[in-house]
């Protein structure tokens, strides 16, 4: 069963994130994928996350797809104009990559290449609309394609939706996004309020929501997330738990597993974004009761 088919089944979806290598050595990426092969439904491959240069997600997805993994290719508006975006997407489809996650992308000023210029020819809503047109068999200028892709497009969202971000999320769904992967969730009460907004919207109630989960590894990690990652708020009681833990990594696993248990009754799946590697991911899912 493909990722697209699983989205529309009653299965609780598990996805997880891997960054491509900063170089040509793919052994680390392949090891990470092997750690989660039997426990996730698809592997997200990031696109120069936090504006740090890494291998192309198109190449990384192709490598993993050839090994039998189902992937979700991230594609950002930051680095490509409308010509390059369409070329990248058509190439991905030809290589058997059919799931894409659309995002604006962090500004290059946040990354590791000082002076790099952003593109932002499109925003994320326009890019999702472009993918819809490609799926219909036309490029952005209305020219017919010789063979059309069949993308399952997703988008990202924070869970603290103000009026403006809620309207933008609705636009993404109207443009054709089929699933949403959220920023990391640490407070299920506020996430419940987010889901209430989703369910009360005629536009959003049918979209599949995968809640982001970051397993904490230390108190320092939690403080860093609060200070540096927009849209994430690790509650003070969780920071205290990490501070007082004899084994902070195991405590972080316990917290993540409890979150997943609660989220199972609230949304359609979870998206796991580890700090570091995936050595603990299978264990967290087992602790959460997911086989």
XYZ file of C-alpha atoms in Angstrom:
291
model
C 0.000 0.000 0.000
C 1.433 3.378 -1.026
C 1.707 6.405 1.228
C -1.170 8.034 -0.671
C -3.353 4.958 -0.147
C -2.469 4.803 3.542
C -3.492 8.443 3.952
C -7.011 7.544 2.911
C -7.185 4.363 4.935
C -7.852 4.296 8.666
C -4.223 3.557 9.464
C -2.401 5.814 11.926
C 0.399 7.156 9.721
C 4.027 7.314 10.855
C 6.545 9.416 8.945
C 10.051 10.403 9.957
C 12.615 12.926 8.799
C 16.159 12.463 7.494
C 18.555 15.140 6.253
C 20.705 14.298 3.211
C 24.472 14.287 3.720
C 26.603 17.398 3.535
C 28.776 15.769 0.903
C 28.607 12.702 -1.321
C 28.982 9.951 1.307
C 25.521 8.397 1.576
C 26.362 5.651 4.086
C 25.058 7.654 7.058
C 21.785 8.455 5.294
C 21.307 4.817 4.328
C 21.980 3.700 7.904
C 19.403 6.178 9.225
C 16.839 4.895 6.737
C 17.536 1.284 7.704
C 16.861 2.089 11.379
C 13.283 3.115 10.605
C 12.524 0.994 7.543
C 10.100 -1.323 9.306
C 8.372 1.254 11.511
C 7.471 4.201 9.241
C 5.169 4.602 6.257
C 7.367 7.144 4.474
C 10.658 8.964 4.994
C 10.823 12.739 4.619
C 13.990 14.091 2.998
C 14.703 17.713 3.862
C 15.661 20.483 1.423
C 18.647 22.442 2.780
C 16.957 22.571 6.195
C 17.588 25.787 8.137
C 19.327 27.043 4.954
C 22.307 24.752 5.537
C 23.638 23.350 2.249
C 23.260 19.595 1.787
C 22.773 17.093 -1.022
C 19.738 17.619 -3.229
C 16.627 15.954 -1.775
C 15.762 14.840 -5.320
C 18.987 12.817 -5.483
C 18.608 11.535 -1.916
C 14.998 10.444 -2.507
C 15.986 8.699 -5.721
C 18.775 6.787 -3.943
C 16.429 5.629 -1.176
C 13.581 4.861 -3.590
C 15.873 2.489 -5.473
C 16.411 0.685 -2.158
C 12.667 0.217 -1.703
C 11.878 3.118 0.624
C 8.859 5.343 0.075
C 9.939 8.958 0.382
C 8.447 12.417 0.749
C 10.605 14.981 -1.007
C 10.740 18.423 0.587
C 10.773 21.291 -1.880
C 11.173 24.925 -0.856
C 10.499 28.204 -2.614
C 13.734 29.707 -1.297
C 16.241 28.465 -3.868
C 14.406 28.100 -7.200
C 12.338 30.185 -9.587
C 9.238 28.810 -11.307
C 11.259 27.242 -14.125
C 13.568 25.355 -11.768
C 10.702 24.278 -9.510
C 8.850 22.713 -12.445
C 11.980 21.021 -13.788
C 12.742 19.598 -10.344
C 9.236 18.267 -9.920
C 9.044 16.667 -13.360
C 12.420 15.050 -12.775
C 11.232 13.719 -9.428
C 8.143 12.177 -11.006
C 10.208 10.532 -13.743
C 12.397 8.977 -11.027
C 9.381 7.528 -9.215
C 9.079 10.153 -6.469
C 5.381 10.933 -6.034
C 5.100 12.495 -2.556
C 6.229 16.075 -1.996
C 6.116 18.430 0.969
C 5.952 22.101 0.064
C 7.338 24.874 2.235
C 8.615 28.413 1.912
C 12.079 27.640 3.310
C 14.227 29.429 5.881
C 15.929 32.608 4.693
C 19.575 32.028 3.639
C 20.700 34.538 6.282
C 19.980 31.802 8.864
C 22.231 29.277 7.136
C 25.866 28.504 6.460
C 26.411 30.466 3.228
C 26.780 34.148 3.969
C 25.678 36.297 1.055
C 23.472 33.640 -0.565
C 20.503 35.309 -2.270
C 16.970 33.989 -1.793
C 14.622 33.507 -4.752
C 11.059 33.212 -3.409
C 9.568 33.525 -6.903
C 6.572 31.637 -5.515
C 5.206 31.272 -2.021
C 4.086 27.902 -0.680
C 0.444 28.417 -1.690
C 1.434 29.198 -5.285
C 3.774 26.207 -5.409
C 1.001 23.859 -4.307
C -1.171 25.390 -7.036
C 1.625 24.784 -9.540
C 1.767 21.104 -8.537
C -1.984 20.877 -9.100
C -1.502 22.200 -12.636
C 1.324 19.741 -13.337
C -0.959 16.926 -12.159
C -3.544 18.173 -14.657
C -0.967 17.948 -17.430
C -0.024 21.609 -17.870
C 2.915 23.809 -16.925
C 2.443 27.125 -15.114
C 2.065 28.987 -18.411
C -0.674 26.641 -19.570
C 1.429 24.649 -22.015
C 0.559 20.940 -22.233
C 3.005 18.400 -20.827
C 4.126 15.243 -22.617
C 3.242 12.925 -19.776
C 1.966 14.237 -16.462
C 2.981 13.504 -12.853
C 0.713 12.200 -10.109
C 1.948 13.993 -7.024
C 0.518 13.662 -3.546
C 1.334 17.103 -2.169
C 1.550 18.085 1.463
C 2.182 21.290 3.359
C 3.377 22.386 6.795
C 1.646 24.344 9.539
C 2.245 25.618 13.033
C -0.381 24.697 15.593
C -0.805 28.207 16.995
C -2.992 29.457 14.166
C -3.829 33.156 14.146
C -6.397 34.476 11.662
C -3.848 35.127 8.927
C -2.100 31.743 9.197
C -5.478 29.977 9.315
C -6.524 31.658 6.061
C -3.191 30.679 4.481
C -3.656 27.067 5.574
C -7.119 27.011 4.012
C -5.616 28.330 0.780
C -3.060 25.507 0.760
C -5.849 22.943 1.006
C -7.917 24.651 -1.686
C -4.858 24.568 -3.939
C -4.553 20.818 -3.494
C -2.530 19.893 -0.379
C -3.634 16.444 0.783
C -1.828 16.259 4.116
C -0.355 18.600 6.698
C 2.707 17.927 8.815
C 2.747 20.229 11.820
C 5.475 21.877 13.807
C 6.541 19.877 16.869
C 3.793 19.340 19.452
C 4.603 19.310 23.173
C 1.253 20.451 24.590
C -1.677 18.224 23.631
C -4.209 20.674 25.089
C -3.207 23.416 22.666
C -2.999 20.828 19.879
C -6.571 19.807 20.685
C -7.625 23.418 20.188
C -5.801 23.417 16.839
C -7.656 20.264 15.787
C -10.975 21.819 16.801
C -10.273 24.670 14.382
C -9.454 22.143 11.670
C -12.642 20.143 12.236
C -14.809 23.265 12.322
C -13.603 24.390 8.894
C -15.409 22.965 5.865
C -12.209 23.437 3.858
C -9.882 21.725 6.342
C -11.891 18.965 8.001
C -10.990 16.313 5.399
C -7.246 17.006 5.230
C -4.975 14.503 6.959
C -3.034 15.925 9.923
C 0.304 14.433 10.993
C 1.501 15.941 14.263
C 5.198 16.724 14.600
C 7.095 14.967 17.417
C 10.645 15.859 18.501
C 12.082 13.444 21.102
C 14.065 15.591 23.538
C 17.579 14.467 24.479
C 18.450 16.994 27.194
C 17.303 20.116 28.997
C 19.657 22.041 26.712
C 17.787 20.755 23.660
C 14.470 21.938 25.060
C 15.786 25.409 25.871
C 17.384 25.669 22.413
C 14.091 24.807 20.693
C 12.237 27.481 22.647
C 14.825 30.128 21.845
C 15.584 29.331 18.219
C 12.738 27.533 16.447
C 9.677 29.625 15.645
C 6.360 28.030 16.557
C 7.769 25.571 19.116
C 7.066 25.894 22.816
C 8.383 23.234 25.180
C 6.378 23.647 28.424
C 8.308 24.425 31.585
C 7.174 21.214 33.282
C 8.797 19.142 30.513
C 11.996 21.163 30.848
C 11.973 20.419 34.590
C 11.511 16.719 33.893
C 14.492 16.740 31.548
C 16.567 18.695 34.074
C 15.862 16.223 36.874
C 16.183 13.027 34.842
C 18.945 10.528 35.653
C 18.851 9.442 32.017
C 17.662 12.452 29.961
C 17.596 10.522 26.670
C 15.287 7.848 28.115
C 13.116 10.524 29.727
C 12.824 12.197 26.334
C 11.747 8.874 24.849
C 9.107 8.471 27.558
C 7.768 11.978 26.943
C 7.612 11.405 23.180
C 5.870 8.055 23.621
C 3.240 9.551 25.934
C 2.648 12.358 23.446
C 2.138 9.843 20.635
C -0.322 7.846 22.767
C -2.409 10.990 23.291
C -2.090 12.139 19.685
C -3.384 8.802 18.349
C -6.882 9.815 19.429
C -6.613 13.330 18.010
C -5.139 13.232 14.511
C -4.218 10.993 11.569
C -0.575 10.302 12.343
C 2.732 11.632 13.610
C 5.877 12.933 11.978
C 9.048 12.198 13.966
C 11.910 14.706 13.785
C 14.804 13.484 15.922
C 17.507 15.640 17.429
C 20.470 13.700 16.105
C 19.687 10.276 14.679
C 16.938 7.660 14.573
C 18.521 5.111 16.924
C 15.688 5.612 19.437
C 12.759 6.012 17.031
C 11.704 2.354 16.887
C 11.913 2.160 20.677
C 9.755 5.252 21.105
C 7.068 3.817 18.828
C 7.155 0.510 20.724
C 6.792 2.397 24.028
C 3.811 4.197 22.473
C 2.183 0.867 21.644
C 2.681 1.123 17.894
C 3.901 -2.081 16.292
